[in-house]
Coordinates of C-alpha atoms in Angstrom, one line a residue:
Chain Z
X3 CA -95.9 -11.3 86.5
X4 CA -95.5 -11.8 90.4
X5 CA -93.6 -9.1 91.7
X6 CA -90.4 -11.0 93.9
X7 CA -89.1 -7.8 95.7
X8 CA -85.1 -7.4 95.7
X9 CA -83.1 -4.6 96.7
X10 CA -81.5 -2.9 93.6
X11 CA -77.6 -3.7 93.0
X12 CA -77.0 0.1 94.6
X13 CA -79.0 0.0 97.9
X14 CA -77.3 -1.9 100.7
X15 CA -79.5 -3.4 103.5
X16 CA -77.6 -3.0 106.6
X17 CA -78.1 -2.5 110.9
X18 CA -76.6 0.6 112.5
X19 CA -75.2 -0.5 115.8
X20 CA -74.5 2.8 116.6
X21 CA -77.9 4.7 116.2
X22 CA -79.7 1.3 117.0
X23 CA -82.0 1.8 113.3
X24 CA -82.0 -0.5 110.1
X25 CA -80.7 1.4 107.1
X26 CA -80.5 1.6 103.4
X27 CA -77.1 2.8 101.9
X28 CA -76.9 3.9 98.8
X29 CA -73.6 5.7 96.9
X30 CA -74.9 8.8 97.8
X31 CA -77.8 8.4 100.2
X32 CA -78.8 7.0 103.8
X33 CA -82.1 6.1 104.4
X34 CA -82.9 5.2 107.8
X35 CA -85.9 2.6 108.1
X36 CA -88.5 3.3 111.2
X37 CA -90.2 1.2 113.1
X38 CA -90.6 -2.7 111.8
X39 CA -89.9 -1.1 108.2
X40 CA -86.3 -3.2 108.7
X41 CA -88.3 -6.2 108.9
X42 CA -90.2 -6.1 105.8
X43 CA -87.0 -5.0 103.6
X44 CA -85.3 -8.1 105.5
X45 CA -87.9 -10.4 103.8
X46 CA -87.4 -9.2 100.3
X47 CA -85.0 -11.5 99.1
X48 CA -86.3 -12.1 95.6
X49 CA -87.7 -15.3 96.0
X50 CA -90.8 -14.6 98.0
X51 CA -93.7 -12.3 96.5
X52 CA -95.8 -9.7 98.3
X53 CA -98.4 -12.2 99.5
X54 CA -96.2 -14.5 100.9
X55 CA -94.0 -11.4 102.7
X56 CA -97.5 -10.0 104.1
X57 CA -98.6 -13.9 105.0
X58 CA -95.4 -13.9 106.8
X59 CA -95.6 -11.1 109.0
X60 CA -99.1 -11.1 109.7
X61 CA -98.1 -14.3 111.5
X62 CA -95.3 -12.7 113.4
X63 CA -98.0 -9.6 114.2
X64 CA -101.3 -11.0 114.7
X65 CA -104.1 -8.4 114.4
X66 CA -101.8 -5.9 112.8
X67 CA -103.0 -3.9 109.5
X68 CA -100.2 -6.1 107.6
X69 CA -102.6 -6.7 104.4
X70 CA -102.9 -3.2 104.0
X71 CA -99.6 -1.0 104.9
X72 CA -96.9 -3.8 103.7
X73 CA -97.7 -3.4 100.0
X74 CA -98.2 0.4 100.3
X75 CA -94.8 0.9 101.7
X76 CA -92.8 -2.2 99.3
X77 CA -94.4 0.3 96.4
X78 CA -92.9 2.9 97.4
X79 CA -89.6 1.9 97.9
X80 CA -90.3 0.2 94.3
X81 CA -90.7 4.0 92.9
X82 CA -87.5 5.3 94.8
X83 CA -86.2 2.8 92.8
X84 CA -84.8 0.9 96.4
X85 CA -86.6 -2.1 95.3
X86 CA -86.7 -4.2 92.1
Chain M
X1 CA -72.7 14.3 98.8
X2 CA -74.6 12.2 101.2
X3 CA -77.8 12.8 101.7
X4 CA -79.4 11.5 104.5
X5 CA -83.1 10.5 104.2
X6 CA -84.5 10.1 107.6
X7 CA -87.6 8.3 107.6
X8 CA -89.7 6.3 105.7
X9 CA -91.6 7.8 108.3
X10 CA -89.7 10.5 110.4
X11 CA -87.0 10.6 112.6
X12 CA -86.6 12.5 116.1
X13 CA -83.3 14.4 116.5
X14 CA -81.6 14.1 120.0
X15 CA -79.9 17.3 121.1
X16 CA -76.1 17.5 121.3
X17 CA -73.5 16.6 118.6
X18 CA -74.8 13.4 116.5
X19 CA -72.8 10.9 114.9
X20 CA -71.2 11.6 111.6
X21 CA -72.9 9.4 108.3
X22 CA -70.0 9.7 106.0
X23 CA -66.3 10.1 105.5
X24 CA -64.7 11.4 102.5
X25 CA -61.3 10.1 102.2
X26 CA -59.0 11.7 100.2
X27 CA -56.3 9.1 99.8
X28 CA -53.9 10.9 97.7
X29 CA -53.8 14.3 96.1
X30 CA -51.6 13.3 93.3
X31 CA -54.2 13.5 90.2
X32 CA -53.1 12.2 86.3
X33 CA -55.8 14.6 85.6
X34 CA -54.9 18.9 86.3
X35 CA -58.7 19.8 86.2
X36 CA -59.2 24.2 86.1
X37 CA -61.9 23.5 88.4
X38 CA -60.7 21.4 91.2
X39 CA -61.6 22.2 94.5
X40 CA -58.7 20.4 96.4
X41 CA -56.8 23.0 97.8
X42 CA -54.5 24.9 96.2
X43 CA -51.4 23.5 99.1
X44 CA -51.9 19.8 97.8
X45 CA -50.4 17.3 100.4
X46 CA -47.2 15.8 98.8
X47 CA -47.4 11.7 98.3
X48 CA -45.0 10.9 100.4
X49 CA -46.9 12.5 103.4
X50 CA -49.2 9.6 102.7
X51 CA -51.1 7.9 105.4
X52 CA -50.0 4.4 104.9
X53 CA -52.2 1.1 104.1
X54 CA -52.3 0.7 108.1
X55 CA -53.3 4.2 109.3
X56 CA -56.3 4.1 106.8
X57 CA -57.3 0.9 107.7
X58 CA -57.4 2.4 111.8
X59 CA -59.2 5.5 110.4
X60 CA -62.1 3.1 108.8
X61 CA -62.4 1.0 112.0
X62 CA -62.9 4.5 114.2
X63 CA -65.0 6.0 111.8
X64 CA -67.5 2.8 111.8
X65 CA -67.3 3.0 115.8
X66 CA -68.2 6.8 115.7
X67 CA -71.1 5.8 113.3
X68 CA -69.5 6.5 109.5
X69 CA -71.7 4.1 107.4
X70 CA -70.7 5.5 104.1
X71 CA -67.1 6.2 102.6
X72 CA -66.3 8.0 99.1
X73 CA -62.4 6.9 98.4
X74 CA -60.9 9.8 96.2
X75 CA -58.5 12.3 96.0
X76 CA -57.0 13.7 93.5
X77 CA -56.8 9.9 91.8
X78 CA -57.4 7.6 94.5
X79 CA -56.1 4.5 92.1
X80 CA -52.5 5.9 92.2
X81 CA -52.5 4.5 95.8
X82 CA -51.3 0.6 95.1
X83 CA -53.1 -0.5 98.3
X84 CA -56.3 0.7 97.1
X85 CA -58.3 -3.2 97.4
X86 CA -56.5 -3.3 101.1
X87 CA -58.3 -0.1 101.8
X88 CA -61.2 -1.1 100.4
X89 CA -61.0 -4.0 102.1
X90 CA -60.5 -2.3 105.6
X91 CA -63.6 0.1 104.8
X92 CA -65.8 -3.3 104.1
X93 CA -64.6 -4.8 106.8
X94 CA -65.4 -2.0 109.7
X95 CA -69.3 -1.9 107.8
X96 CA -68.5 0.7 105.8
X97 CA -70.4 1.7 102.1
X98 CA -67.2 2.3 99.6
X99 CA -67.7 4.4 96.6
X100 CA -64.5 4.9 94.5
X101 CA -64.6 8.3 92.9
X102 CA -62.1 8.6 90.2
X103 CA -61.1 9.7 86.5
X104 CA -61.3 6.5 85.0
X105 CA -57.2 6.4 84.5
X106 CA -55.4 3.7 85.5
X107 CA -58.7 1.6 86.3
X108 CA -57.7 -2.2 84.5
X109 CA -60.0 -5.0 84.4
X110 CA -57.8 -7.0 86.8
X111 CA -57.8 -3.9 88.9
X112 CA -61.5 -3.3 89.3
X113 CA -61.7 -7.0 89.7
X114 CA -59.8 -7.2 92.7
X115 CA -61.6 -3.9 94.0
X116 CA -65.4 -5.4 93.7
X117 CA -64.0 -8.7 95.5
X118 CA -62.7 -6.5 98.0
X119 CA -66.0 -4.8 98.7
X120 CA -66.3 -2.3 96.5
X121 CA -69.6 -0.9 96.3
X122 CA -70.0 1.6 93.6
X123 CA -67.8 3.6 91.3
X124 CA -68.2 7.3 90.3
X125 CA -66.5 8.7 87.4
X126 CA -65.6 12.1 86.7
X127 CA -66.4 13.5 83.2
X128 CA -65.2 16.7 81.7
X129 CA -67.3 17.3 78.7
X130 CA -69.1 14.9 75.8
X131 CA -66.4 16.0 73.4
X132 CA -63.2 14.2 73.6
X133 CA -61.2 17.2 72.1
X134 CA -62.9 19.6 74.7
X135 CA -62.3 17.3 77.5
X136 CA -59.2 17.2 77.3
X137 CA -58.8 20.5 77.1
X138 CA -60.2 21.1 80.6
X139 CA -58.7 17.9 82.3
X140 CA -55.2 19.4 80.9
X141 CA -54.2 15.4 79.9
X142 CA -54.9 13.1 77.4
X143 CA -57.9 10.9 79.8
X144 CA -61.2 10.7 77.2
X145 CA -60.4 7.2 76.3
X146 CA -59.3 6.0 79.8
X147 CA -62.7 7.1 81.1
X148 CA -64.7 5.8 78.0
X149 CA -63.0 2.3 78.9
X150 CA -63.6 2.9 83.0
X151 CA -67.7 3.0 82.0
X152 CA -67.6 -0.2 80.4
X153 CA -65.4 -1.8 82.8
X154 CA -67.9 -0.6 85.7
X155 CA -70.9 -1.7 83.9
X156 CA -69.2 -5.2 82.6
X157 CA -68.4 -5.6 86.6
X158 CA -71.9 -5.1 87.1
X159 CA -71.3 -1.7 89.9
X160 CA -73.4 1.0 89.8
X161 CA -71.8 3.8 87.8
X162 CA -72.2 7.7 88.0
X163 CA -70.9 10.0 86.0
X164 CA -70.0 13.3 88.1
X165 CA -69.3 16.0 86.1
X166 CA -68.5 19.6 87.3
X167 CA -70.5 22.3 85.1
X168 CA -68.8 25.7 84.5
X169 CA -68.1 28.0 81.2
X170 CA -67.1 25.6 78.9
X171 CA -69.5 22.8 79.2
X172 CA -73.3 23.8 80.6
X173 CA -73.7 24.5 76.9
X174 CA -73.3 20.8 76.5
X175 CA -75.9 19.3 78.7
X176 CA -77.7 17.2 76.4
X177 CA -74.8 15.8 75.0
X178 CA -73.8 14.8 78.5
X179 CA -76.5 13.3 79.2
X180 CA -76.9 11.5 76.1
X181 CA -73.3 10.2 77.0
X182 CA -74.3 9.0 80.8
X183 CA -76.8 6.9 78.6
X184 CA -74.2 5.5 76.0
X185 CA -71.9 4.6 79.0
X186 CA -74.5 2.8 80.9
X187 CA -74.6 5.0 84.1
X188 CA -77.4 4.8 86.7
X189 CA -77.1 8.7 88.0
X190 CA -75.4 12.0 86.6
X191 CA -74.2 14.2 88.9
X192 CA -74.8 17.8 86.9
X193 CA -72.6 20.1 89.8
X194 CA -72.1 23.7 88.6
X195 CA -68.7 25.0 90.0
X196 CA -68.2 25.0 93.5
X197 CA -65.4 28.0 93.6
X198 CA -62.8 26.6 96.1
X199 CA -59.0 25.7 96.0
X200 CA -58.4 25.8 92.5
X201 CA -61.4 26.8 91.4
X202 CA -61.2 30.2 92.9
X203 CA -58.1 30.5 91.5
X204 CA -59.8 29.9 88.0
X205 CA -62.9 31.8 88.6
X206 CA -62.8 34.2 86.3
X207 CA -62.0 31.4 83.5
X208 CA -65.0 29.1 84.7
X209 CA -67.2 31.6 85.5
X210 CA -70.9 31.2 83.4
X211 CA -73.2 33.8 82.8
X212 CA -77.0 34.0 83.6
X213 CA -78.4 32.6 80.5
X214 CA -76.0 29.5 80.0
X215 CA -77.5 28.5 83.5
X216 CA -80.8 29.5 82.3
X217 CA -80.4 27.2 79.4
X218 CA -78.6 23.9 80.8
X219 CA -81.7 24.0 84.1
X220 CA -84.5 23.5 81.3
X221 CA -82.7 20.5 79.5
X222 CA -81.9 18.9 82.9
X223 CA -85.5 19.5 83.3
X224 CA -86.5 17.9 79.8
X225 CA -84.3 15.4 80.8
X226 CA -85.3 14.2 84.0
X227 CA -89.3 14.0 82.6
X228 CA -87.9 11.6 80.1
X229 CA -85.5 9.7 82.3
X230 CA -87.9 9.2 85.0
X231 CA -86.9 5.8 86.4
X232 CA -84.2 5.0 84.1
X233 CA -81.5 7.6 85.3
X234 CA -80.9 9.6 88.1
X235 CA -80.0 13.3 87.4
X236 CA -78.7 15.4 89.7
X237 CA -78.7 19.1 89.6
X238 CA -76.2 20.8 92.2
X239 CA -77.1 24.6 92.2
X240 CA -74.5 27.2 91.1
X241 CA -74.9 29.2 94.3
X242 CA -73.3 32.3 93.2
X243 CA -76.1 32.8 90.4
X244 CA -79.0 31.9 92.7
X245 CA -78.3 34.3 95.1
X246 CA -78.7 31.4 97.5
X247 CA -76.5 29.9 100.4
X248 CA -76.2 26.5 99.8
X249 CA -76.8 24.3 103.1
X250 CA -72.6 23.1 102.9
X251 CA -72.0 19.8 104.1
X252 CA -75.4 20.1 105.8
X253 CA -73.8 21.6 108.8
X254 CA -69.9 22.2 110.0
X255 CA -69.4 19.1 111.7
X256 CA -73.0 17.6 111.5
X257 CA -73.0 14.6 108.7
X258 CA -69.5 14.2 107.8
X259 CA -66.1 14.7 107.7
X260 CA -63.0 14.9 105.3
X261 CA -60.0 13.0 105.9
X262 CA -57.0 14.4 104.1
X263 CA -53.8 12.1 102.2
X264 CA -52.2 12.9 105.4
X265 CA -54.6 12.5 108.1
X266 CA -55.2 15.7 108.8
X267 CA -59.2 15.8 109.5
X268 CA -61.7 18.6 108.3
X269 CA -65.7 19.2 108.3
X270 CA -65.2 19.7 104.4
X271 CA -62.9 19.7 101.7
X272 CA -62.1 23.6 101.3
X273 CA -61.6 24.2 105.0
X274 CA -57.8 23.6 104.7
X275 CA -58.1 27.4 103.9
X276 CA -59.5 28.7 106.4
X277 CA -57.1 31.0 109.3
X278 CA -56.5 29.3 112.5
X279 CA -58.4 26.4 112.1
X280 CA -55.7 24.5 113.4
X281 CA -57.0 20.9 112.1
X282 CA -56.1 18.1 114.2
X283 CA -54.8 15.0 112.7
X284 CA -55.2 11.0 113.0
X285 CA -51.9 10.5 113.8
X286 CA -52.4 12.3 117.1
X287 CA -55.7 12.2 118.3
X288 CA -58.9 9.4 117.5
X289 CA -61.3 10.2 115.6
X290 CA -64.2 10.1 118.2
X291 CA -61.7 13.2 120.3
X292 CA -61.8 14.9 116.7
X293 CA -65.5 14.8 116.2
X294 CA -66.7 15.6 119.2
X295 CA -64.6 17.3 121.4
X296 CA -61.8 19.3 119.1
X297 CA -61.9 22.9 118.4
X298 CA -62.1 22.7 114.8
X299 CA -65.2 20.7 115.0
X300 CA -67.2 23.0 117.2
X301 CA -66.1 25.9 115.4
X302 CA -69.1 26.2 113.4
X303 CA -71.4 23.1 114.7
X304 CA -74.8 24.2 115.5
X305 CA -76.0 28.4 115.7
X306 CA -73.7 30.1 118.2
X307 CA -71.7 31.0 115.9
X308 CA -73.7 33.1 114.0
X309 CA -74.2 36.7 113.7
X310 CA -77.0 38.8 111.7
X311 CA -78.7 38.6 108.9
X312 CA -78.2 34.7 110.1
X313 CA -78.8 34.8 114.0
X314 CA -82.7 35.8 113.6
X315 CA -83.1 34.5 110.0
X316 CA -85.8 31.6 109.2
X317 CA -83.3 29.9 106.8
X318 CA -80.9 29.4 108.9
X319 CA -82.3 26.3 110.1
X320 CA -82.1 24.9 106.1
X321 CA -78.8 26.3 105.1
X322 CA -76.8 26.7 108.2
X323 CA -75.7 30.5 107.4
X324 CA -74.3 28.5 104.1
X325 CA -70.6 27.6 103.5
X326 CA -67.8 29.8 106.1
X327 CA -65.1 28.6 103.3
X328 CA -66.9 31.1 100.7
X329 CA -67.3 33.5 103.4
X330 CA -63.7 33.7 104.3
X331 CA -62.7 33.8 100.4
X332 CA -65.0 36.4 99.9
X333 CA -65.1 38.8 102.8
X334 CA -62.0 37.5 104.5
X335 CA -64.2 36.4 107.3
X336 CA -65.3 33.0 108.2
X337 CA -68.1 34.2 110.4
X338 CA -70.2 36.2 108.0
X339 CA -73.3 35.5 106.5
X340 CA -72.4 33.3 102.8
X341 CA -72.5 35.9 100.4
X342 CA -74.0 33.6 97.8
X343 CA -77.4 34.6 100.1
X344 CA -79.0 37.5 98.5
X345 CA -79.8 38.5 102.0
X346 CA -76.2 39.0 102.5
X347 CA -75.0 42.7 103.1
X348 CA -72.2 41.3 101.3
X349 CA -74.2 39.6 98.5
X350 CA -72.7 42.6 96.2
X351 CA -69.4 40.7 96.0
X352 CA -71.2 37.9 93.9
X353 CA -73.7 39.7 92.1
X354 CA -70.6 41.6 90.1
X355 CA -68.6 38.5 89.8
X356 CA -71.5 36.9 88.0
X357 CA -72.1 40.2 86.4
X358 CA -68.7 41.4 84.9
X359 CA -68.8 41.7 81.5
X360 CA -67.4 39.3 79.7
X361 CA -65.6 38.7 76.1
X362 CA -68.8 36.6 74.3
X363 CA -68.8 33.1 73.5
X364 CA -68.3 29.6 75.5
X365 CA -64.3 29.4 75.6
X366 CA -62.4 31.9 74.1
X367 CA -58.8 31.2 75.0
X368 CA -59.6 30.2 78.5
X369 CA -56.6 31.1 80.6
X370 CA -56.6 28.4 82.9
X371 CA -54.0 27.8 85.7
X372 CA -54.1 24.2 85.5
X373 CA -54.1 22.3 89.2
X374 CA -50.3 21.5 89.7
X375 CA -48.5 19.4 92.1
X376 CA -45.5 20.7 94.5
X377 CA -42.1 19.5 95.0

C-alpha cells in the first residue's frame, strides 16, 4: 500500500514565532525541526505519497539530494511514531 | 514532563536565559481525590484565592509571548474550575498545546465535548492501581469507576489518552496489571513515575516508601513490557531517585524549560518550591510574566552553575542533572544549596541510603498509615 504520510492525532505541527523554528508538539514532548525539515512535515497532509512530496520539493530545490534524504528522514519520524 | 527534543538534527544553544517551553497550570488545588502521595504542597491555596477565568486567560497570552508552546491544565482537579473550556479556549487561542491532567471525576460526555471544541489537545488520567478496591484505598474516595468511564470517554472523543500513575509501596507490585489496564482503556502512553517525595508525599514517606527488590522487580516487567509494546504504547519509566542513588535532572534546570503557575498566581520554577525559605515567589497579579522569567529573584536563584558548591561545582554531571532538585535538598539537609542527596556522590547521600534501608514490617501494605491530602479552611 502507498504510504500517504499524516501526522499522528498527538503531534501538532506548528511555527515558533518566538525561537523563529518549526515544531512538533506533542502532550509531553517538543521537537524542534531544523533546517527545511518544516517544509517536508508541511507537505504531509495525508493525501500526497512520498514520491509526489519528494517530486515536490525537488522542484522547489533544484539539484538538491531530495530523492535520497526526504524518505530517510519521513521514516524516521514514521518510527517515532510522529508520522502515520 | 516536557521533554524537549532539539533536533532532528541538533540545535545550538545561545547563552543567557532562554525562553520557557512549558507552563504547568495548576488551576485549582481543590482535588475529589486525597491521594497519600501528592506532591502539591502541603499549604494548598484555598479556592476562593482563585485566579479568575480573565487572569488565566492574560497568563496564557504572556506565556505564548515569552515562548510557552505547551500547557498541562491540572491541579489538584482542574475540572472543578466551571470555566475550564474558557481556559482552554484562551490557552488555544494564544498557540498554546493544552493537556488536561485529571482523575477522571466529574469528566461528562457533554463536558469533554465542549473541552475538545475548545481546543483541547490531549487528556492525561491519573490511575491509582489496577484494582478497584486498592485504588481506592490510596485515592482515599470512591473514583475507580469515574476514571474507568473518563478512558472511554477520551478514546470515544478520539484524544490521546495517558494514564499517569504514581508508583510507590502499594502498587509497583502491580505493574503488569497496570499495564494490561492502559491496554483495556485504550491509552497511547503510561506514565510509570515512582514517588517523587514532596508536599504530601514527604509527609507520607515512610508509608509509600518501597524497598530495593519491589523496584528491582517492577523495572524488568516495564522492560518485558516495552519489547512487546514497541509501537503500540508508550511506556514511561520515571526513576525513583532515592533508590538509584542518582540526582534526577528536576525540571531540567531551575528556571530553564518551564514554569509552574499556582491557583493563585503565584509563579514557581516547579511544583514543590512553594517550600522552599525565602524564595519569595512573585505573583501574576503584580508583575508579567516576561519580569518573572527573566529578571525576578526567584528565577535566577538557581538558573544556570553559580549557584553551586562542591561535589557539584567541579563535577562532570552537573551539566546532565543540574546538581539535581534544591526542593529535596532543602527537605533533606535543610539546605537548598547542597548537592541532591539522591546523588550517591553526595556527602549527604547517607540521609537516603537509610531511608530506603530502614527496616520495614514485610509485605506490600500492611495498615498503611496514610495522612490523606486534606484541604484547609
Amino acid at each position: 500500500m502507498t504510504w500517504r504520510p499524516v501526522l499522528s492525532r498527538s503531534v501538532v505541527f506548528r511555527h515558533d514565532r518566538v525561537r523563529g523554528a518549526d515544531l512538533l508538539v506533542l502532550p509531553e514532548r517538543v521537537v524542534v525541526l531544523q533546517g527545511n525539515a518544516g517544509s517536508i512535515v508541511r507537505l504531509c497532509d495525508g493525501v500526497r505519497d512520498v514520491d509526489a512530496i519528494v517530486a515536490e520539493l525537488a522542484e522547489r530545490h533544484p539539484g538538491a539530494p531530495v530523492a535520497e534524504e526526504v524518505p530517510v528522514f519521513l521514516g524516521r519520524l514514521r518510527k517515532e511514531g510522529w508520522l502515520k | 514532563m516536557t521533554e524537549v527534543v532539539t533536533g532532528v538534527s541538533g540545535v545550538t544553544r545561545d547563552s543567557g536565559v532562554q525562553p520557557p517551553w512549558a507552563l504547568l497550570a495548576e488551576l485549582s488545588h481543590g482535588c475529589p481525590l486525597h491521594c497519600a502521595y501528592c506532591s502539591n504542597p502541603t499549604e494548598l491555596v484555598g479556592r476562593s484565592e482563585e485566579l479568575t477565568t480573565a487572569q488565566w486567560a492574560e497568563v496564557f497570552r504572556q506565556a505564548a509571548d515569552l515562548g510557552v508552546v505547551q500547557s498541562h491544565l491540572s491541579g489538584g482537579e482542574p475540572l472543578l474550575r466551571r470555566d475550564l473550556t474558557g481556559i482552554v479556549a484562551a490557552a488555544d487561542g494564544a498557540g498554546i498545546h493544552t493537556q488536561l491532567v485529571t482523575s477522571g471525576v466529574g469528566l461528562h460526555e457533554k463536558r469533554l465535548a465542549a473541552l475538545t471544541a475548545a481546543g483541547l489537545r490531549s487528556v492525561q488520567l491519573s490511575v491509582q492501581h489496577a484494582d478497584p478496591r486498592a485504588s481506592e484505598l490510596i485515592a482515599g474516595a470512591r473514583s475507580f469507576a469515574a476514571k474507568e468511564r473518563a478512558a472511554r470517554l477520551v478514546r470515544d472523543a478520539e484524544l490521546p489518552l495517558g494514564l499517569n500513575v504514581v508508583l510507590h509501596r502499594a502498587n509497583l507490585d502491580a505493574v503488569d496489571d497496570l499495564v494490561e489496564l492502559g491496554l483495556a482503556w485504550g491509552a497511547e502512553r503510561i506514565e510509570l513515575a515512582n514517588t517523587q517525595f514532596y508536599g504530601w508525599a514527604l509527609r507520607n514517606r515512610e508509608a509509600l516508601m518501597p524497598d530495593r527488590e519491589q523496584i528491582a522487580r517492577a523495572r524488568e516487567g516495564v522492560e518485558r513490557w516495552r519489547g512487546r509494546l514497541a509501537g503500540r504504547m508508550e511506556l514511561v519509566w520515571v526513576v525513583p531517585d532515592y533508590i538509584d542513588g542518582t540526582a534526577k535532572p528536576c525540571m531540567g534546570g531551575w528556571g530553564a524549560l518551564s514554569l509552574t503557575v499556582a491557583p493563585d498566581g503565584t509563579v514557581y520554577p516547579c511544583p514543590a518550591a512553594a517550600a522552599l525559605p525565602g524564595l519569595d515567589a512573585p505573583n501574576v497579579k503584580d508583575h508579567r510574566l516576561e519580569w518573572i522569567w527573566r529578571e525576578s529573584k526567584t528565577f535566577n536563584l538557581y538558573r544556570g552553575e553559580e549557584w553551586m558548591g562542591d561535589p557539584c561545582r567541579g563535577c562532570e554531571l552537573r551539566t546532565k542533572d543540574f546538581g539535581g532538585c534544591r526542593c529535596q535538598a532543602y527537605a533533606l539537609t535543610g539546605d537548598a544549596t547542597r548537592t541532591d542527596p539522591a546523588c550517591h556522590l553526595s556527602p549527604d547521600h547517607a540521609l537516603v541510603r537509610d531511608l530506603v534501608d530502614r527496616p520495614r514490617l514485610p509485605g506490600p501494605m500492611v495498615a498503611p498509615a496514610y495522612a490523606y491530602r486534606k484541604e484547609g479552611p
